[in-house]
mmCIF file of C-alpha atoms in Angstrom:
data_model
loop_
_atom_site.group_PDB
_atom_site.id
_atom_site.type_symbol
_atom_site.label_atom_id
_atom_site.label_comp_id
_atom_site.label_asym_id
_atom_site.label_seq_id
_atom_site.Cartn_x
_atom_site.Cartn_y
_atom_site.Cartn_z
ATOM 1 C CA MET A 18 -92.077 114.088 -0.009
ATOM 2 C CA ASN A 19 -93.367 111.499 2.103
ATOM 3 C CA THR A 20 -96.284 111.940 5.326
ATOM 4 C CA GLU A 21 -93.274 111.870 7.688
ATOM 5 C CA GLU A 22 -91.354 114.561 5.714
ATOM 6 C CA ILE A 23 -94.533 116.744 5.550
ATOM 7 C CA PHE A 24 -95.247 116.460 9.136
ATOM 8 C CA ASN A 25 -91.599 117.236 10.018
ATOM 9 C CA LEU A 26 -91.482 120.384 7.868
ATOM 10 C CA PHE A 27 -95.202 121.503 9.715
ATOM 11 C CA LEU A 28 -93.492 120.973 12.918
ATOM 12 C CA LEU A 29 -90.549 123.260 12.144
ATOM 13 C CA ILE A 30 -92.486 125.880 10.308
ATOM 14 C CA SER A 31 -95.141 126.049 12.800
ATOM 15 C CA ALA A 32 -92.359 126.111 15.729
ATOM 16 C CA LEU A 33 -90.827 129.011 13.803
ATOM 17 C CA HIS A 34 -93.943 130.856 13.157
ATOM 18 C CA GLY A 35 -94.999 130.395 17.394
ATOM 19 C CA PHE A 36 -91.561 132.082 18.036
ATOM 20 C CA LEU A 37 -91.907 134.976 15.443
ATOM 21 C CA PHE A 38 -95.668 135.213 17.441
ATOM 22 C CA CYS A 39 -94.398 135.584 20.711
ATOM 23 C CA PHE A 40 -91.544 137.850 19.955
ATOM 24 C CA VAL A 41 -93.835 140.389 17.922
ATOM 25 C CA ILE A 42 -96.640 140.215 20.741
ATOM 26 C CA LEU A 43 -94.087 140.527 23.859
ATOM 27 C CA PHE A 44 -93.175 143.864 22.237
ATOM 28 C CA SER A 45 -96.522 144.912 21.268
ATOM 29 C CA LYS A 46 -98.801 147.152 22.725
ATOM 30 C CA ASN A 47 -100.690 144.650 24.457
ATOM 31 C CA GLY A 48 -98.081 142.224 25.228
ATOM 32 C CA ARG A 49 -97.763 143.064 28.707
ATOM 33 C CA GLU A 50 -101.148 142.583 29.676
ATOM 34 C CA LYS A 51 -100.862 139.562 32.219
ATOM 35 C CA SER A 52 -103.840 137.561 30.097
ATOM 36 C CA MET A 53 -101.638 138.500 26.705
ATOM 37 C CA LEU A 54 -98.571 137.387 28.730
ATOM 38 C CA PHE A 55 -100.342 133.968 29.671
ATOM 39 C CA ILE A 56 -101.350 133.384 25.882
ATOM 40 C CA ASN A 57 -97.628 134.303 24.916
ATOM 41 C CA LEU A 58 -96.310 131.671 27.090
ATOM 42 C CA LEU A 59 -98.997 129.081 25.909
ATOM 43 C CA VAL A 60 -97.817 129.730 22.092
ATOM 44 C CA LEU A 61 -94.140 129.454 23.515
ATOM 45 C CA ILE A 62 -94.486 125.988 24.778
ATOM 46 C CA ILE A 63 -96.563 124.478 21.773
ATOM 47 C CA SER A 64 -93.538 126.148 19.752
ATOM 48 C CA LEU A 65 -90.791 124.624 21.896
ATOM 49 C CA ASN A 66 -92.785 121.173 21.655
ATOM 50 C CA ASN A 67 -92.761 121.048 17.902
ATOM 51 C CA MET A 68 -89.210 122.235 17.603
ATOM 52 C CA GLN A 69 -88.249 119.525 20.091
ATOM 53 C CA SER A 70 -90.323 116.918 18.084
ATOM 54 C CA TRP A 71 -88.678 118.263 14.761
ATOM 55 C CA ILE A 72 -85.079 117.913 16.330
ATOM 56 C CA LEU A 73 -85.888 114.522 17.593
ATOM 57 C CA ALA A 74 -87.522 113.274 14.338
ATOM 58 C CA LYS A 75 -84.374 114.483 12.366
ATOM 59 C CA ASN A 76 -82.226 112.211 14.828
ATOM 60 C CA PHE A 77 -79.717 115.270 15.403
ATOM 61 C CA PHE A 78 -78.632 113.351 18.729
ATOM 62 C CA ILE A 79 -78.725 110.024 17.732
ATOM 63 C CA GLU A 80 -75.331 109.572 18.631
ATOM 64 C CA TYR A 81 -75.694 111.219 22.299
ATOM 65 C CA PHE A 82 -78.075 108.793 24.669
ATOM 66 C CA PHE A 83 -78.670 111.372 27.205
ATOM 67 C CA LEU A 84 -80.025 114.136 24.684
ATOM 68 C CA ASP A 85 -81.836 111.895 22.551
ATOM 69 C CA TYR A 86 -83.716 110.799 25.538
ATOM 70 C CA ILE A 87 -84.221 114.076 27.655
ATOM 71 C CA HIS A 88 -87.725 114.955 26.042
ATOM 72 C CA ILE A 89 -89.319 118.223 28.074
ATOM 73 C CA PRO A 90 -93.002 117.304 28.672
ATOM 74 C CA TRP A 91 -94.191 120.614 27.508
ATOM 75 C CA HIS A 92 -97.769 119.367 26.970
ATOM 76 C CA PHE A 93 -98.213 119.164 30.768
ATOM 77 C CA LEU A 94 -97.931 123.052 30.850
ATOM 78 C CA ILE A 95 -100.793 123.858 28.210
ATOM 79 C CA ALA A 96 -103.789 123.585 30.522
ATOM 80 C CA PRO A 97 -102.474 125.630 33.280
ATOM 81 C CA PHE A 98 -101.389 128.393 30.852
ATOM 82 C CA PHE A 99 -104.620 128.538 29.552
ATOM 83 C CA TYR A 100 -106.514 128.381 32.793
ATOM 84 C CA MET A 101 -104.246 131.276 33.801
ATOM 85 C CA PHE A 102 -105.258 133.229 30.667
ATOM 86 C CA LEU A 103 -108.995 133.018 31.622
ATOM 87 C CA ILE A 104 -108.819 133.757 34.895
ATOM 88 C CA HIS A 105 -106.653 137.303 34.208
ATOM 89 C CA TYR A 106 -109.040 137.687 31.087
ATOM 90 C CA LEU A 107 -112.132 137.340 33.083
ATOM 91 C CA GLU A 108 -110.452 139.810 35.633
ATOM 92 C CA ILE A 109 -110.904 137.175 38.471
ATOM 93 C CA GLU A 110 -107.438 136.233 39.482
ATOM 94 C CA LYS A 111 -107.797 137.391 42.826
ATOM 95 C CA ARG A 112 -110.713 135.407 43.241
ATOM 96 C CA SER A 113 -109.346 132.112 41.762
ATOM 97 C CA LYS A 114 -106.747 129.424 42.877
ATOM 98 C CA ASN A 115 -103.354 129.983 41.206
ATOM 99 C CA LEU A 116 -102.854 126.610 39.981
ATOM 100 C CA LEU A 117 -98.989 127.473 38.714
ATOM 101 C CA LYS A 118 -98.073 127.370 42.474
ATOM 102 C CA ILE A 119 -98.900 123.391 42.335
ATOM 103 C CA ILE A 120 -98.419 122.751 38.745
ATOM 104 C CA LEU A 121 -94.723 124.348 38.074
ATOM 105 C CA PRO A 122 -93.142 122.532 40.931
ATOM 106 C CA VAL A 123 -94.910 118.962 39.649
ATOM 107 C CA PHE A 124 -93.605 120.008 36.304
ATOM 108 C CA VAL A 125 -89.808 120.176 37.720
ATOM 109 C CA LEU A 126 -90.312 116.914 39.684
ATOM 110 C CA ILE A 127 -91.276 115.343 36.428
ATOM 111 C CA ILE A 128 -88.296 116.551 34.271
ATOM 112 C CA THR A 129 -86.062 115.572 37.408
ATOM 113 C CA ILE A 130 -87.408 112.052 37.416
ATOM 114 C CA ARG A 131 -86.873 111.858 33.536
ATOM 115 C CA ILE A 132 -83.247 112.995 33.888
ATOM 116 C CA GLY A 133 -82.763 110.692 36.745
ATOM 117 C CA PHE A 134 -84.340 107.680 34.472
ATOM 118 C CA VAL A 135 -82.144 108.723 31.724
ATOM 119 C CA SER A 136 -78.891 108.801 33.886
ATOM 120 C CA PHE A 137 -79.709 105.258 35.150
ATOM 121 C CA PHE A 138 -79.667 103.683 31.765
ATOM 122 C CA SER A 139 -77.240 106.024 30.029
ATOM 123 C CA ASP A 140 -74.213 103.176 30.981
ATOM 124 C CA LYS A 141 -76.374 100.132 30.243
ATOM 125 C CA ASN A 142 -75.430 98.251 26.960
ATOM 126 C CA THR A 143 -79.107 96.832 26.506
ATOM 127 C CA THR A 144 -81.751 96.776 23.758
ATOM 128 C CA ASP A 145 -84.659 97.299 26.187
ATOM 129 C CA VAL A 146 -83.612 100.910 26.736
ATOM 130 C CA ALA A 147 -85.916 102.459 23.925
ATOM 131 C CA TYR A 148 -88.855 100.259 25.035
ATOM 132 C CA LEU A 149 -88.551 100.954 28.806
ATOM 133 C CA PHE A 150 -87.903 104.818 27.955
ATOM 134 C CA GLU A 151 -91.403 104.664 25.707
ATOM 135 C CA LYS A 152 -93.056 102.620 28.298
ATOM 136 C CA TYR A 153 -92.392 105.511 30.826
ATOM 137 C CA THR A 154 -93.004 108.109 28.422
ATOM 138 C CA SER A 155 -96.537 106.837 27.758
ATOM 139 C CA PHE A 156 -97.105 106.636 31.716
ATOM 140 C CA GLU A 157 -95.733 110.067 32.176
ATOM 141 C CA GLU A 158 -98.028 111.315 29.518
ATOM 142 C CA ILE A 159 -100.806 109.622 30.656
ATOM 143 C CA PHE A 160 -100.343 111.609 33.998
ATOM 144 C CA SER A 161 -99.993 114.682 32.247
ATOM 145 C CA LEU A 162 -103.405 113.881 30.247
ATOM 146 C CA ILE A 163 -105.461 113.026 33.554
ATOM 147 C CA VAL A 164 -104.084 116.475 35.295
ATOM 148 C CA SER A 165 -104.596 118.406 31.799
ATOM 149 C CA LEU A 166 -108.424 117.086 31.784
ATOM 150 C CA ILE A 167 -109.118 118.128 35.610
ATOM 151 C CA ILE A 168 -107.846 121.536 34.637
ATOM 152 C CA PHE A 169 -109.645 121.910 31.280
ATOM 153 C CA GLY A 170 -113.035 120.674 33.115
ATOM 154 C CA TYR A 171 -112.242 122.941 36.089
ATOM 155 C CA SER A 172 -111.962 126.081 33.693
ATOM 156 C CA PHE A 173 -115.137 125.344 32.169
ATOM 157 C CA LYS A 174 -116.699 125.260 35.515
ATOM 158 C CA ILE A 175 -115.589 128.708 35.774
ATOM 159 C CA LEU A 176 -116.649 129.901 32.508
ATOM 160 C CA SER A 177 -119.944 128.581 32.295
ATOM 161 C CA LYS A 178 -121.177 128.214 36.292
ATOM 162 C CA LYS A 179 -119.606 131.142 37.692
ATOM 163 C CA GLU A 180 -120.639 134.366 35.161
ATOM 164 C CA LYS A 181 -121.563 136.310 38.382
ATOM 165 C CA LEU A 182 -117.695 136.743 38.935
ATOM 166 C CA PHE A 183 -117.315 138.110 35.725
ATOM 167 C CA ILE A 184 -120.110 140.261 35.080
ATOM 168 C CA LYS A 185 -118.185 143.101 34.060
ATOM 169 C CA ILE A 186 -116.596 141.603 31.254
ATOM 170 C CA LEU A 187 -119.756 139.951 30.034
ATOM 171 C CA SER A 188 -121.075 143.566 29.223
ATOM 172 C CA TYR A 189 -117.960 143.632 26.762
ATOM 173 C CA ASP A 190 -117.638 140.205 25.561
ATOM 174 C CA ASN A 191 -120.007 137.624 25.197
ATOM 175 C CA LEU A 192 -117.156 134.878 25.307
ATOM 176 C CA LYS A 193 -118.551 132.660 22.550
ATOM 177 C CA TRP A 194 -114.732 132.502 21.139
ATOM 178 C CA ILE A 195 -113.655 130.853 24.233
ATOM 179 C CA TYR A 196 -116.668 128.738 24.183
ATOM 180 C CA THR A 197 -115.642 127.554 20.609
ATOM 181 C CA PHE A 198 -111.962 126.845 22.162
ATOM 182 C CA PHE A 199 -113.465 124.606 24.627
ATOM 183 C CA LYS A 200 -115.146 122.529 22.112
ATOM 184 C CA LEU A 201 -112.131 122.192 19.991
ATOM 185 C CA GLY A 202 -110.301 121.677 23.023
ATOM 186 C CA LEU A 203 -112.290 118.264 23.944
ATOM 187 C CA LEU A 204 -111.760 117.185 20.216
ATOM 188 C CA THR A 205 -108.120 117.668 20.595
ATOM 189 C CA TYR A 206 -108.269 115.279 24.270
ATOM 190 C CA ILE A 207 -110.313 112.811 22.231
ATOM 191 C CA PHE A 208 -107.340 112.464 19.731
ATOM 192 C CA TRP A 209 -104.744 112.820 22.646
ATOM 193 C CA ILE A 210 -106.730 109.926 24.190
ATOM 194 C CA ILE A 211 -106.646 107.952 20.930
ATOM 195 C CA ALA A 212 -103.058 108.294 20.256
ATOM 196 C CA LEU A 213 -102.382 107.274 23.725
ATOM 197 C CA ALA A 214 -104.410 104.207 23.435
ATOM 198 C CA ILE A 215 -102.948 103.138 20.255
ATOM 199 C CA THR A 216 -99.439 103.165 21.842
ATOM 200 C CA VAL A 217 -100.544 101.128 24.825
ATOM 201 C CA ALA A 218 -101.975 98.377 22.711
ATOM 202 C CA LEU A 219 -98.999 98.439 20.437
ATOM 203 C CA ASP A 220 -97.183 97.477 23.846
ATOM 204 C CA PHE A 221 -95.569 101.128 24.074
ATOM 205 C CA LYS A 222 -93.659 100.428 20.752
ATOM 206 C CA GLU A 223 -92.907 103.891 19.091
ATOM 207 C CA PHE A 224 -96.072 104.653 16.813
ATOM 208 C CA ILE A 225 -95.454 108.513 15.969
ATOM 209 C CA TYR A 226 -98.383 108.248 12.907
ATOM 210 C CA SER A 227 -100.692 108.135 15.991
ATOM 211 C CA TYR A 228 -99.672 111.853 17.079
ATOM 212 C CA TYR A 229 -99.656 113.476 13.385
ATOM 213 C CA PRO A 230 -103.376 114.352 13.663
ATOM 214 C CA LEU A 231 -103.053 115.395 17.681
ATOM 215 C CA ARG A 232 -100.064 117.685 16.963
ATOM 216 C CA VAL A 233 -101.557 119.603 14.235
ATOM 217 C CA LEU A 234 -104.606 120.216 15.701
ATOM 218 C CA THR A 235 -103.190 121.018 18.842
ATOM 219 C CA THR A 236 -100.707 123.744 17.141
ATOM 220 C CA VAL A 237 -103.610 124.943 14.799
ATOM 221 C CA LEU A 238 -105.909 125.338 17.922
ATOM 222 C CA ILE A 239 -103.425 127.104 20.014
ATOM 223 C CA TYR A 240 -102.125 129.504 17.392
ATOM 224 C CA TRP A 241 -106.011 130.157 16.536
ATOM 225 C CA ILE A 242 -106.498 131.487 20.169
ATOM 226 C CA GLY A 243 -103.535 133.285 20.257
ATOM 227 C CA TYR A 244 -104.327 135.596 17.532
ATOM 228 C CA GLN A 245 -108.428 135.551 18.994
ATOM 229 C CA ALA A 246 -106.997 136.528 22.311
ATOM 230 C CA LEU A 247 -104.870 139.451 20.650
ATOM 231 C CA LEU A 248 -108.009 140.615 18.752
ATOM 232 C CA GLN A 249 -110.629 140.471 21.633
ATOM 233 C CA LEU A 250 -108.180 141.954 23.889
ATOM 234 C CA ARG A 251 -108.215 144.982 21.321
ATOM 235 C CA LEU A 252 -111.664 145.134 21.068
ATOM 236 C CA LEU A 253 -112.306 144.950 25.061
ATOM 237 C CA LYS A 254 -109.813 147.940 25.492
ATOM 238 C CA GLU A 255 -111.173 150.001 22.831
ATOM 239 C CA ARG A 256 -114.785 149.291 24.246
ATOM 240 C CA LYS A 257 -114.150 150.253 27.665
ATOM 241 C CA ASP A 258 -112.220 153.397 26.311
ATOM 242 C CA LEU A 259 -115.184 154.136 24.329
ATOM 243 C CA ARG A 260 -117.720 153.515 27.302
ATOM 244 C CA LYS A 261 -115.518 155.799 29.363
ATOM 245 C CA GLN A 262 -115.141 158.675 27.115
ATOM 246 C CA LEU A 263 -118.725 158.535 26.567
ATOM 247 C CA ASN A 264 -120.118 158.258 30.098
ATOM 248 C CA PHE A 265 -122.074 155.217 29.298
ATOM 249 C CA ALA A 266 -124.079 153.953 32.395
ATOM 250 C CA PRO A 267 -124.893 150.192 33.111
ATOM 251 C CA ILE A 268 -128.039 148.682 33.082
ATOM 252 C CA THR A 269 -129.088 149.414 36.924
ATOM 253 C CA ASP A 270 -131.392 147.705 39.295
ATOM 254 C CA ALA A 271 -135.054 148.587 38.012
ATOM 255 C CA ASN A 272 -136.010 149.690 41.911
ATOM 256 C CA ASN A 273 -134.084 152.589 41.630
ATOM 257 C CA ILE A 274 -136.182 154.197 39.035
ATOM 258 C CA ILE A 275 -139.023 156.622 39.479
ATOM 259 C CA LYS A 276 -142.332 154.600 38.632
ATOM 260 C CA GLU A 277 -144.608 155.846 36.342
ATOM 261 C CA GLU A 278 -148.184 156.054 37.178
ATOM 262 C CA LYS A 279 -149.775 153.261 36.109
ATOM 263 C CA ASP A 280 -152.954 154.890 34.439
ATOM 264 C CA ALA A 281 -150.765 157.423 32.347
ATOM 265 C CA ASP A 282 -151.985 157.595 28.817
ATOM 266 C CA LYS A 283 -150.205 155.823 25.858
ATOM 267 C CA LYS A 284 -148.066 158.775 24.710
ATOM 268 C CA ILE A 285 -146.832 159.590 27.925
ATOM 269 C CA VAL A 286 -145.869 155.785 28.555
ATOM 270 C CA PHE A 287 -144.145 155.700 25.259
ATOM 271 C CA ASP A 288 -142.126 159.033 26.054
ATOM 272 C CA LYS A 289 -141.249 157.326 29.177
ATOM 273 C CA ILE A 290 -139.904 154.620 27.187
ATOM 274 C CA GLN A 291 -137.870 156.544 24.994
ATOM 275 C CA SER A 292 -136.223 159.129 27.751
ATOM 276 C CA THR A 293 -135.438 155.962 30.014
ATOM 277 C CA ILE A 294 -133.664 154.375 26.849
ATOM 278 C CA GLN A 295 -131.810 157.176 26.128
ATOM 279 C CA GLU A 296 -130.834 158.467 29.360
ATOM 280 C CA LYS A 297 -129.464 155.121 30.604
ATOM 281 C CA LYS A 298 -128.186 153.939 27.071
ATOM 282 C CA LEU A 299 -130.116 150.950 27.671
ATOM 283 C CA PHE A 300 -129.632 149.952 24.108
ATOM 284 C CA ILE A 301 -125.915 149.288 24.488
ATOM 285 C CA GLU A 302 -126.565 146.116 26.218
ATOM 286 C CA PRO A 303 -126.978 143.209 23.858
ATOM 287 C CA LYS A 304 -129.164 141.269 26.084
ATOM 288 C CA LEU A 305 -131.725 144.252 26.524
ATOM 289 C CA ASN A 306 -134.965 142.498 26.080
ATOM 290 C CA ALA A 307 -138.876 143.867 26.199
ATOM 291 C CA GLU A 308 -139.432 142.194 29.823
ATOM 292 C CA PHE A 309 -136.321 144.235 31.170
ATOM 293 C CA LEU A 310 -137.479 147.564 29.715
ATOM 294 C CA ALA A 311 -140.957 147.027 30.824
ATOM 295 C CA ASN A 312 -140.143 146.526 34.103
ATOM 296 C CA GLU A 313 -137.992 149.558 33.844
ATOM 297 C CA VAL A 314 -141.174 151.615 32.943
ATOM 298 C CA ASP A 315 -143.560 149.784 35.050
ATOM 299 C CA ILE A 316 -145.567 148.303 32.453
ATOM 300 C CA SER A 317 -146.039 144.584 31.108
ATOM 301 C CA SER A 318 -143.927 143.639 28.258
ATOM 302 C CA THR A 319 -147.228 143.044 26.142
ATOM 303 C CA LYS A 320 -148.187 146.544 26.740
ATOM 304 C CA LEU A 321 -144.802 147.802 26.100
ATOM 305 C CA SER A 322 -144.451 146.234 22.566
ATOM 306 C CA THR A 323 -148.057 147.328 21.633
ATOM 307 C CA ILE A 324 -147.243 150.883 22.747
ATOM 308 C CA ILE A 325 -143.891 151.000 20.672
ATOM 309 C CA LYS A 326 -145.671 149.205 17.564
ATOM 310 C CA LEU A 327 -148.162 151.965 18.071
ATOM 311 C CA PHE A 328 -146.114 155.070 17.600
ATOM 312 C CA THR A 329 -143.064 153.723 15.560
ATOM 313 C CA ASP A 330 -144.711 150.819 13.370
ATOM 314 C CA LYS A 331 -141.679 148.914 14.435
ATOM 315 C CA ASN A 332 -141.143 145.772 16.557
ATOM 316 C CA PHE A 333 -139.153 145.935 19.835
ATOM 317 C CA ASN A 334 -135.917 144.984 18.311
ATOM 318 C CA ASP A 335 -135.994 146.990 15.311
ATOM 319 C CA TYR A 336 -136.851 149.732 17.435
ATOM 320 C CA ILE A 337 -133.769 149.334 19.868
ATOM 321 C CA ASN A 338 -131.426 148.470 16.966
ATOM 322 C CA GLU A 339 -132.627 152.076 15.830
ATOM 323 C CA PHE A 340 -131.037 153.624 18.819
ATOM 324 C CA ARG A 341 -127.719 151.622 18.262
ATOM 325 C CA ILE A 342 -127.281 152.498 14.512
ATOM 326 C CA ASP A 343 -127.366 156.040 15.404
ATOM 327 C CA LEU A 344 -124.633 155.636 17.871
ATOM 328 C CA ALA A 345 -122.867 153.616 15.455
ATOM 329 C CA LYS A 346 -123.140 156.260 13.194
ATOM 330 C CA GLU A 347 -122.336 158.827 15.413
ATOM 331 C CA LEU A 348 -119.070 157.170 16.676
ATOM 332 C CA LEU A 349 -117.959 156.227 12.724
ATOM 333 C CA ALA A 350 -118.277 159.957 12.043
ATOM 334 C CA HIS A 351 -116.395 160.904 14.836
ATOM 335 C CA PRO A 352 -112.598 161.982 14.334
ATOM 336 C CA GLU A 353 -111.541 160.856 17.578
ATOM 337 C CA TYR A 354 -112.351 157.198 17.241
ATOM 338 C CA LYS A 355 -111.291 156.941 13.179
ATOM 339 C CA ASN A 356 -108.428 154.420 14.250
ATOM 340 C CA TYR A 357 -110.709 152.500 16.297
ATOM 341 C CA THR A 358 -111.989 148.824 14.820
ATOM 342 C CA ILE A 359 -115.450 149.024 13.247
ATOM 343 C CA THR A 360 -116.254 145.894 15.155
ATOM 344 C CA SER A 361 -115.448 147.539 18.646
ATOM 345 C CA ILE A 362 -117.752 150.561 17.472
ATOM 346 C CA GLY A 363 -120.645 147.910 16.692
ATOM 347 C CA LEU A 364 -120.268 146.175 19.658
ATOM 348 C CA GLU A 365 -120.116 149.036 21.921
ATOM 349 C CA SER A 366 -123.105 150.373 20.113
ATOM 350 C CA GLY A 367 -124.822 147.075 21.445
ATOM 351 C CA PHE A 368 -124.860 144.616 18.859
ATOM 352 C CA ASN A 369 -123.616 141.322 20.152
ATOM 353 C CA SER A 370 -121.554 140.313 17.350
ATOM 354 C CA LYS A 371 -119.931 141.695 14.208
ATOM 355 C CA SER A 372 -122.121 140.042 11.703
ATOM 356 C CA THR A 373 -125.123 141.126 13.272
ATOM 357 C CA PHE A 374 -123.778 144.832 13.280
ATOM 358 C CA TYR A 375 -122.961 144.511 9.405
ATOM 359 C CA SER A 376 -126.138 142.759 8.701
ATOM 360 C CA THR A 377 -128.348 145.501 10.640
ATOM 361 C CA PHE A 378 -126.454 148.656 9.470
ATOM 362 C CA LYS A 379 -126.806 147.860 6.093
ATOM 363 C CA LYS A 380 -130.802 146.957 6.821
ATOM 364 C CA HIS A 381 -131.325 150.648 8.175
ATOM 365 C CA THR A 382 -128.887 152.348 5.967
ATOM 366 C CA GLY A 383 -128.349 150.469 2.816
ATOM 367 C CA VAL A 384 -124.638 150.482 3.104
ATOM 368 C CA THR A 385 -122.237 148.758 5.139
ATOM 369 C CA PRO A 386 -120.724 150.314 8.222
ATOM 370 C CA ALA A 387 -117.027 150.318 6.204
ATOM 371 C CA GLN A 388 -118.842 151.948 3.292
ATOM 372 C CA TYR A 389 -120.522 154.417 5.467
ATOM 373 C CA GLN A 390 -117.494 155.603 7.384
ATOM 374 C CA LYS A 391 -115.588 155.580 3.780
ATOM 375 C CA SER A 392 -118.212 157.907 2.261
ATOM 376 C CA LEU A 393 -117.607 160.195 5.310
ATOM 377 C CA ASN A 394 -114.267 160.783 4.443
ATOM 378 C CA ARG A 395 -114.743 161.775 0.929
#
């Protein structure tokens, strides 16, 4: 089996996998969520693009001029659908632009122009048709690339520069997985630019090999974010449910608490630290630091760390993690949450990642969260 045959097999398998993914998610518990709907559309258009590429590579329409040259530019919709997923996942769609209102009419116009282009040459008996078609397709693709880069950059600007719009989501998800997607997405655009540059350098003669890495990377990336979004959406819903049922309050403004007298003795200050953390459940916030807690009890961060060390013989992080571990153990033991993922319980207990939760839990208890939960069911 040569390279082309392997690549064509990849296109077929990935397309079928994508269709199956879309079907399963559509009828799943979270399939009707707006953010998941746009991820599903993202996977669907990549699947359609791969199926189209496979059909054309197999020359199924070689005897039908019109069908052989009508290629739907599905790639034009990738960035817009990702943008729509992003604003819905961050729950800022009402304060963001609906780019689909602009993109979809342009997409229809591109298809209309392509149909007109093919119709014009359908009755022409000329050897230049293939060359003209490849040249037109490349210009169309360059336009798609420019639009995609603009939307991609705008999406990243929202994620990195407008955190004040989605503070609520940040209390549940640090969004590292979306930042990872942007890094890989940038690599994908570099491959796309290289493939187009090769096509132009070869005077628009077909050079399909330059697109092999691009299509493989794009497919893997889109399916990866599909599964990641499904997982993160489940974690998000579970954590919201946990917080609602346990009546956790978010960190409030430091100006709303009663200040302790600055001349109070160390034991009173330590008791104040303990009660503030417990009453406000401050430890469930992954970004909690000594400076914030010190401000809550109206002392310096240095004094706070000194007092914690004096009464617990622990540094700030170990001290706070004890509260998180206690909560995690309580949730893991609670029968009402036995079907919740261990990851969502760990994140809702205040840890910023699954790996940190597992390592810290084992450090404090000697067993992993899974082993601890299993021991309770014996």
